[in-house]
Coordinates of C-alpha atoms in Angstrom, one line a residue:
M1410 CA -96.0 -74.0 159.3
Y1411 CA -97.2 -74.6 155.7
L1412 CA -96.8 -71.5 153.6
F1413 CA -98.2 -70.3 150.3
T1414 CA -97.5 -67.0 148.6
S1415 CA -99.2 -65.0 145.9
E1416 CA -98.2 -61.6 144.4
V1417 CA -100.1 -58.8 142.7
V1418 CA -99.1 -55.8 140.7
S1419 CA -100.9 -52.5 140.3
P1420 CA -102.2 -51.0 137.0
G1421 CA -99.0 -48.9 137.0
H1422 CA -96.7 -51.8 136.6
P1423 CA -95.3 -51.8 133.0
D1424 CA -96.6 -55.3 132.3
K1425 CA -100.1 -54.2 133.5
C1426 CA -99.8 -51.0 131.5
A1427 CA -99.2 -53.2 128.4
D1428 CA -102.3 -55.3 129.2
I1429 CA -104.5 -52.3 129.8
I1430 CA -103.4 -50.6 126.6
A1431 CA -104.0 -53.8 124.6
D1432 CA -107.5 -54.1 126.1
S1433 CA -108.2 -50.5 125.5
V1434 CA -107.6 -51.3 121.9
V1435 CA -110.1 -54.2 122.2
D1436 CA -112.7 -51.9 123.8
A1437 CA -112.3 -49.1 121.2
T1438 CA -112.3 -51.5 118.2
L1439 CA -115.4 -53.4 119.4
A1440 CA -117.2 -50.0 119.9
L1441 CA -116.6 -49.4 116.2
D1442 CA -117.4 -53.0 115.1
R1443 CA -119.0 -55.5 117.5
N1444 CA -117.9 -58.4 115.2
A1445 CA -114.2 -57.3 115.0
R1446 CA -111.5 -59.9 115.5
I1447 CA -108.5 -58.7 117.5
A1448 CA -105.2 -60.2 118.6
S1449 CA -103.0 -57.3 119.3
E1450 CA -99.9 -57.2 121.6
V1451 CA -98.2 -54.3 123.3
F1452 CA -94.5 -53.9 124.1
F1453 CA -93.6 -51.1 126.4
A1454 CA -90.0 -50.0 126.8
G1455 CA -88.6 -46.6 127.8
N1456 CA -90.7 -44.0 126.0
H1457 CA -91.7 -46.4 123.2
I1458 CA -94.9 -48.3 122.9
I1459 CA -95.3 -50.8 120.1
I1460 CA -98.8 -52.1 119.2
G1461 CA -98.6 -55.2 117.0
G1462 CA -100.6 -58.1 115.9
E1463 CA -103.8 -58.7 113.8
I1464 CA -107.1 -57.0 113.6
K1465 CA -110.1 -57.7 111.2
S1466 CA -112.7 -55.0 111.5
K1467 CA -115.1 -53.0 109.3
K1468 CA -113.8 -49.8 111.0
T1469 CA -110.4 -49.3 112.6
L1470 CA -108.6 -46.5 114.5
N1471 CA -106.2 -44.3 112.7
F1472 CA -102.7 -43.5 114.0
E1473 CA -103.8 -40.3 115.8
Q1474 CA -106.5 -42.2 117.5
Y1475 CA -104.2 -45.0 118.7
E1476 CA -101.7 -42.3 120.0
C1477 CA -104.5 -40.5 121.8
L1478 CA -105.8 -43.8 123.3
V1479 CA -102.4 -44.8 124.6
K1480 CA -101.7 -41.4 126.3
N1481 CA -105.2 -41.2 127.7
T1482 CA -104.9 -44.7 129.1
L1483 CA -101.6 -44.0 130.8
E1484 CA -103.0 -40.8 132.3
K1485 CA -105.9 -42.7 133.7
I1486 CA -103.5 -45.2 135.2
G1487 CA -101.6 -42.5 137.0
Y1488 CA -98.8 -41.4 134.6
F1489 CA -99.1 -37.7 133.9
D1490 CA -96.8 -34.7 133.9
N1491 CA -96.0 -35.2 137.5
P1492 CA -93.6 -32.5 138.7
N1493 CA -92.7 -34.7 141.7
F1494 CA -90.8 -37.2 139.6
T1495 CA -88.2 -36.2 137.0
R1496 CA -88.3 -37.4 133.4
E1497 CA -85.4 -39.7 134.3
Q1498 CA -87.2 -41.2 137.3
C1499 CA -90.7 -41.8 135.8
L1500 CA -92.6 -41.9 132.6
H1501 CA -94.2 -38.7 131.3
P1502 CA -96.8 -39.5 128.6
Q1503 CA -96.0 -36.5 126.4
D1504 CA -92.5 -38.1 125.8
I1505 CA -94.0 -41.3 124.4
E1506 CA -93.6 -42.5 120.9
V1507 CA -96.3 -44.8 119.7
H1508 CA -95.6 -47.4 116.9
V1509 CA -98.5 -49.2 115.3
L1510 CA -97.7 -52.5 113.5
L1511 CA -101.0 -54.1 113.0
N1512 CA -101.9 -56.6 110.2
Q1513 CA -105.1 -58.1 108.9
Q1514 CA -106.2 -61.4 110.5
S1515 CA -105.6 -64.4 108.3
G1516 CA -108.6 -65.6 106.3
D1517 CA -107.6 -69.2 107.2
I1518 CA -108.4 -68.5 110.8
N1519 CA -111.5 -66.5 110.1
Q1520 CA -113.2 -69.1 108.0
G1521 CA -113.2 -71.5 111.0
V1522 CA -114.4 -68.9 113.5
D1523 CA -117.4 -67.3 111.7
Q1524 CA -119.3 -70.3 110.4
N1525 CA -122.2 -70.4 107.9
D1526 CA -124.7 -71.8 110.3
G1527 CA -124.2 -68.9 112.7
E1528 CA -122.0 -70.9 115.1
I1529 CA -118.7 -69.5 116.2
G1530 CA -115.7 -71.8 116.2
A1531 CA -112.9 -71.4 118.7
G1532 CA -110.4 -68.7 117.6
D1533 CA -107.5 -71.0 118.5
Q1534 CA -106.6 -74.3 120.0
G1535 CA -105.6 -74.5 123.7
I1536 CA -106.4 -75.3 127.3
M1537 CA -107.9 -73.1 130.0
F1538 CA -108.3 -73.7 133.7
G1539 CA -110.9 -72.2 136.1
F1540 CA -110.5 -72.4 139.8
A1541 CA -112.6 -71.6 142.9
S1542 CA -112.0 -72.1 146.7
N1543 CA -114.2 -71.4 149.7
E1544 CA -111.3 -69.6 151.5
T1545 CA -112.9 -66.2 150.9
S1546 CA -116.4 -64.7 150.3
N1547 CA -115.7 -64.4 146.6
F1548 CA -114.5 -68.0 146.3
M1549 CA -110.9 -67.0 145.6
P1550 CA -107.7 -68.3 147.3
A1551 CA -106.6 -66.4 150.4
A1552 CA -103.1 -65.2 149.4
I1553 CA -104.0 -63.5 146.1
T1554 CA -107.2 -62.1 147.6
Y1555 CA -105.3 -60.2 150.4
A1556 CA -102.4 -59.3 148.1
R1557 CA -105.1 -57.6 145.8
V1558 CA -106.6 -55.8 148.8
L1559 CA -103.3 -54.3 149.8
C1560 CA -102.3 -53.4 146.2
D1561 CA -105.6 -51.7 145.6
K1562 CA -105.3 -49.7 148.8
V1563 CA -101.7 -48.6 148.1
Y1564 CA -102.5 -47.8 144.5
K1565 CA -105.5 -45.7 145.4
Y1566 CA -103.4 -43.8 147.9
A1567 CA -100.7 -43.2 145.3
K1568 CA -103.1 -41.9 142.7
A1569 CA -104.6 -39.5 145.3
H1570 CA -101.1 -38.4 146.5
P1571 CA -98.8 -38.1 143.5
D1572 CA -96.5 -35.8 145.6
E1573 CA -95.6 -38.9 147.7
L1574 CA -96.0 -42.1 145.8
G1575 CA -95.8 -43.4 142.3
V1576 CA -98.2 -46.0 140.8
D1577 CA -95.7 -48.8 139.9
I1578 CA -96.6 -51.0 142.9
K1579 CA -96.2 -54.6 143.8
T1580 CA -97.6 -56.5 146.8
Q1581 CA -97.1 -60.1 148.0
V1582 CA -98.8 -62.0 150.8
T1583 CA -97.7 -65.3 152.3
V1584 CA -100.4 -67.3 154.1
D1585 CA -99.6 -69.8 156.8
Y1586 CA -102.0 -72.8 156.7
G1587 CA -100.3 -74.5 159.6
S1588 CA -100.2 -77.9 157.9
K1589 CA -100.5 -79.4 154.5
S1590 CA -103.9 -80.9 155.5
N1591 CA -105.2 -77.4 156.3
F1592 CA -103.9 -76.2 152.9
E1593 CA -105.7 -79.0 151.1
N1594 CA -108.9 -78.3 153.0
C1595 CA -108.9 -74.5 152.5
K1596 CA -108.2 -73.5 156.1
P1597 CA -105.7 -70.6 156.3
Q1598 CA -104.5 -69.9 159.8
K1599 CA -102.7 -66.5 159.6
I1600 CA -101.0 -64.0 157.3
H1601 CA -97.3 -64.8 157.7
T1602 CA -95.6 -62.2 155.6
I1603 CA -96.5 -59.1 153.7
V1604 CA -94.3 -57.4 151.1
V1605 CA -95.1 -54.0 149.6
S1606 CA -92.9 -52.1 147.1
A1607 CA -94.1 -48.7 146.1
P1608 CA -92.0 -45.9 144.5
C1609 CA -91.7 -42.7 146.4
V1610 CA -90.5 -39.2 145.6
E1611 CA -86.8 -38.4 146.2
T1612 CA -87.5 -36.2 149.3
M1613 CA -89.3 -38.9 151.3
S1614 CA -87.2 -40.9 153.7
I1615 CA -87.5 -44.7 153.8
E1616 CA -88.7 -44.3 157.4
N1617 CA -91.5 -42.1 156.3
V1618 CA -92.4 -44.4 153.5
R1619 CA -92.5 -47.4 155.7
E1620 CA -94.6 -45.6 158.3
L1621 CA -97.1 -44.4 155.6
I1622 CA -97.5 -47.8 154.0
G1623 CA -97.6 -49.6 157.3
E1624 CA -100.7 -47.5 158.2
I1625 CA -102.3 -48.4 154.9
I1626 CA -101.7 -52.1 155.6
D1627 CA -103.2 -51.7 159.1
N1628 CA -106.3 -50.0 157.8
A1629 CA -106.7 -52.2 154.7
G1630 CA -109.4 -54.3 156.2
L1631 CA -107.5 -57.6 156.4
P1632 CA -109.3 -60.3 158.4
K1633 CA -108.5 -59.8 162.1
K1634 CA -108.4 -63.5 162.6
L1635 CA -105.5 -63.8 160.1
Y1636 CA -103.6 -60.5 160.4
D1637 CA -101.8 -59.5 163.6
K1638 CA -99.4 -56.6 163.0
E1639 CA -97.3 -57.6 165.9
K1640 CA -96.7 -61.1 164.5
T1641 CA -96.9 -60.6 160.8
I1642 CA -93.5 -60.1 159.1
I1643 CA -93.7 -57.0 157.0
Y1644 CA -91.3 -55.8 154.3
I1645 CA -91.9 -52.3 152.8
N1646 CA -89.5 -51.3 150.0
P1647 CA -87.0 -53.8 151.3
T1648 CA -84.0 -52.5 149.3
G1649 CA -84.3 -49.2 151.1
R1650 CA -84.8 -47.0 148.0
Y1651 CA -87.4 -47.1 145.3
V1652 CA -87.7 -43.9 143.4
N1653 CA -86.9 -44.8 139.7
H1654 CA -89.9 -46.7 138.2
S1655 CA -92.2 -47.2 135.2
S1656 CA -91.2 -48.4 131.8
L1657 CA -88.1 -46.3 131.9
H1658 CA -86.6 -48.8 134.3
D1659 CA -88.6 -52.0 133.6
S1660 CA -90.1 -53.0 130.3
G1661 CA -93.6 -54.3 129.9
V1662 CA -95.2 -56.9 127.7
T1663 CA -98.8 -58.1 127.2
G1664 CA -99.6 -61.4 128.9
R1665 CA -96.7 -61.6 131.3
K1666 CA -98.8 -61.5 134.5
L1667 CA -101.0 -64.5 134.0
I1668 CA -100.7 -65.8 137.5
V1669 CA -101.5 -62.3 138.9
D1670 CA -104.5 -62.1 136.5
S1671 CA -105.9 -65.4 137.6
F1672 CA -105.5 -67.5 140.8
G1673 CA -102.1 -66.5 142.3
G1674 CA -100.5 -69.9 141.6
Y1675 CA -103.1 -72.0 143.4
S1676 CA -104.3 -73.5 140.2
P1677 CA -102.7 -74.5 136.8
I1678 CA -103.1 -72.0 134.0
G1679 CA -103.6 -72.6 130.3
G1680 CA -100.7 -70.4 129.2
G1681 CA -102.6 -68.1 126.9
A1682 CA -103.1 -64.5 127.8
Q1683 CA -106.6 -62.9 128.0
S1684 CA -105.7 -59.3 127.4
S1685 CA -105.4 -58.1 123.8
K1686 CA -107.9 -60.6 122.4
D1687 CA -111.5 -60.5 121.3
Y1688 CA -114.2 -62.7 122.8
T1689 CA -113.9 -65.5 120.2
K1690 CA -110.4 -66.3 121.5
V1691 CA -110.9 -69.1 124.0
D1692 CA -107.8 -68.1 126.0
R1693 CA -110.1 -65.3 127.2
S1694 CA -113.7 -66.7 127.0
G1695 CA -112.7 -70.2 128.0
L1696 CA -111.1 -68.9 131.2
Y1697 CA -114.2 -67.0 132.1
A1698 CA -116.4 -70.1 131.5
A1699 CA -114.1 -72.4 133.5
R1700 CA -114.0 -70.0 136.4
Y1701 CA -117.8 -69.6 136.3
I1702 CA -118.3 -73.4 136.4
A1703 CA -115.8 -73.9 139.2
K1704 CA -117.2 -71.0 141.3
N1705 CA -120.8 -72.3 141.1
I1706 CA -119.7 -75.8 142.0
V1707 CA -118.0 -74.6 145.2
A1708 CA -120.8 -72.1 146.0
A1709 CA -123.3 -74.9 145.7
G1710 CA -121.4 -76.7 148.5
L1711 CA -120.3 -79.6 146.3
A1712 CA -116.6 -79.1 147.1
K1713 CA -114.3 -76.9 149.1
K1714 CA -112.2 -76.1 146.0
C1715 CA -112.4 -77.0 142.3
I1716 CA -110.4 -76.9 139.1
V1717 CA -112.2 -77.0 135.7
Q1718 CA -110.2 -77.6 132.6
L1719 CA -111.5 -76.9 129.1
S1720 CA -109.8 -77.6 125.8
Y1721 CA -110.6 -76.4 122.2
A1722 CA -109.5 -77.0 118.6
I1723 CA -109.3 -74.0 116.3
G1724 CA -112.5 -73.6 114.2
V1725 CA -114.4 -76.2 116.3
A1726 CA -117.2 -74.9 118.5
K1727 CA -117.7 -77.6 121.1
P1728 CA -114.8 -78.1 123.6
I1729 CA -112.7 -81.1 122.9
S1730 CA -112.7 -82.0 126.6
V1731 CA -114.2 -80.9 129.9
S1732 CA -112.8 -82.1 133.2
V1733 CA -113.6 -81.3 136.8
D1734 CA -111.2 -81.9 139.7
T1735 CA -112.4 -81.2 143.2
M1736 CA -109.0 -82.2 144.6
G1737 CA -110.4 -84.7 147.1
T1738 CA -112.7 -82.1 148.7
Q1739 CA -116.0 -83.2 147.1
V1740 CA -119.1 -84.1 149.2
V1741 CA -120.1 -87.7 149.7
D1742 CA -121.5 -89.5 146.6
I1743 CA -120.5 -86.7 144.2
D1744 CA -117.3 -87.6 142.4
D1745 CA -115.4 -85.8 139.7
D1746 CA -116.6 -88.2 136.9
M1747 CA -120.2 -87.2 137.8
L1748 CA -119.4 -83.5 137.9
S1749 CA -117.5 -83.6 134.6
N1750 CA -120.3 -85.4 132.8
F1751 CA -122.9 -83.1 134.4
V1752 CA -121.1 -80.0 133.1
M1753 CA -120.8 -81.4 129.6
K1754 CA -124.5 -82.2 129.5
N1755 CA -125.8 -79.0 131.0
F1756 CA -123.4 -76.3 129.6
A1757 CA -122.8 -75.9 125.9
L1758 CA -119.5 -74.1 126.5
T1759 CA -119.2 -73.1 122.8
P1760 CA -117.7 -69.7 122.1
K1761 CA -121.2 -68.5 121.0
W1762 CA -122.8 -69.8 124.3
I1763 CA -120.1 -68.2 126.4
I1764 CA -120.3 -64.9 124.5
S1765 CA -124.1 -64.8 124.9
K1766 CA -124.0 -65.9 128.5
F1767 CA -121.7 -63.2 129.6
G1768 CA -122.3 -60.5 127.0
L1769 CA -118.6 -60.6 125.9
D1770 CA -119.4 -58.8 122.6
K1771 CA -120.9 -55.8 124.4
P1772 CA -118.3 -54.3 126.7
S1773 CA -119.5 -51.0 128.1
A1774 CA -119.1 -48.7 131.1
E1775 CA -122.4 -50.0 132.4
T1776 CA -121.4 -53.7 132.3
F1777 CA -117.6 -54.2 132.1
L1778 CA -114.7 -52.9 130.0
Y1779 CA -111.9 -55.2 129.0
S1780 CA -109.4 -52.5 130.0
K1781 CA -110.8 -52.4 133.5
V1782 CA -110.7 -56.2 133.7
A1783 CA -107.0 -56.0 132.6
A1784 CA -106.4 -53.5 135.4
N1785 CA -108.2 -55.4 138.2
G1786 CA -107.7 -59.0 137.4
Q1787 CA -109.4 -61.4 135.0
V1788 CA -111.3 -63.2 137.7
G1789 CA -112.5 -62.8 141.3
I1790 CA -114.2 -59.4 140.9
K1791 CA -117.8 -59.8 141.9
D1792 CA -119.2 -57.4 139.3
Y1793 CA -118.0 -59.4 136.3
P1794 CA -120.7 -61.3 134.5
W1795 CA -118.7 -64.5 134.7
E1796 CA -118.6 -64.2 138.5
K1797 CA -122.4 -64.7 138.9
L1798 CA -123.8 -67.5 141.0
D1799 CA -126.9 -68.2 138.9
S1800 CA -126.1 -72.0 138.4
V1801 CA -125.8 -72.8 142.1
E1802 CA -129.3 -74.4 142.2
L1803 CA -128.6 -76.4 139.2
F1804 CA -125.6 -78.0 140.9
K1805 CA -127.5 -78.4 144.1
N1806 CA -130.0 -80.5 142.3
L1807 CA -127.2 -82.9 141.4
V1808 CA -126.8 -83.6 145.2
K1809 CA -130.5 -84.4 145.5
K1810 CA -130.3 -86.9 142.7
A1811 CA -127.1 -88.6 144.0

């Protein structure tokens, strides 16, 4: 055996609620002022939600609008006046107290971001990593892909059946690669273990919960070549009781689920959160660009998997460094030095280029909303603009030249 595990949490997890609320603030503020600068954080504990940080905008929300935004967001997530859970067992939005502690962004930062020549400097220093693998059709690693599939299915069921399940859900999938060589060459052999934790109403027995979620797992569409219900180890609510949930029993903070949001531990992460920040913050835009480059490299057949690292200095538009690491899986005659130099020459990777390429300053229901990105994961969802494969031919041309 050679095992690797990734976990996923649903939008109803308190940390995810914090991310979604923070990005709902981003969406709402950018709708008022496309050039707004936002770095807000959310802390969610009990019935209290604190929105803090910095915003620079020509128009801002008032307190009543923030309060309405928070409660509407939580109701969309699945927290409402649910009579099947008591106020002690689960959050009820009408009990929430919202606290808004937002300041103006420092002019010292802004003078480096919005430059006189129209260029946009990086909103902060930092490093970002993008990753791609040919293990799945969307070029994401196997364990987090299947953990997401299961989480999405259980969450969807919970929202449709609030008389049975709550929405504070976690899933975990362990993939057996059989050997380290198979792991390095992106060849998963089977799903070894599945863990699902989903809150249920007091009246449901643990036997009924396990039977219900077991059926959801069986019908989730996991690859038949990897999932065998007779051989896969399955843990459903392993403590035997999970009724009390939500922020009443587990606080939430923006940016605490970075591995869940990205590549499930298969790749390094830069350390900076995406949610809560506007598009000039390279913690967000740099991740999208790095993922885009890595995905197009793998989709072009240049490697089985790929890590792209970008780094930036605050107020400087061009990245300080660009590196590509195909982890020994590159095709013949295409090495990482060639790929790194090729990316630097062919992709500007300035904040302005990234913003324009992916339309990051124009979130909408027709394209993407940052709040939905926070709910579903920052990468790996095929409809996101940064998941497009429109540079595959460019990378294939590199093979022809080699």
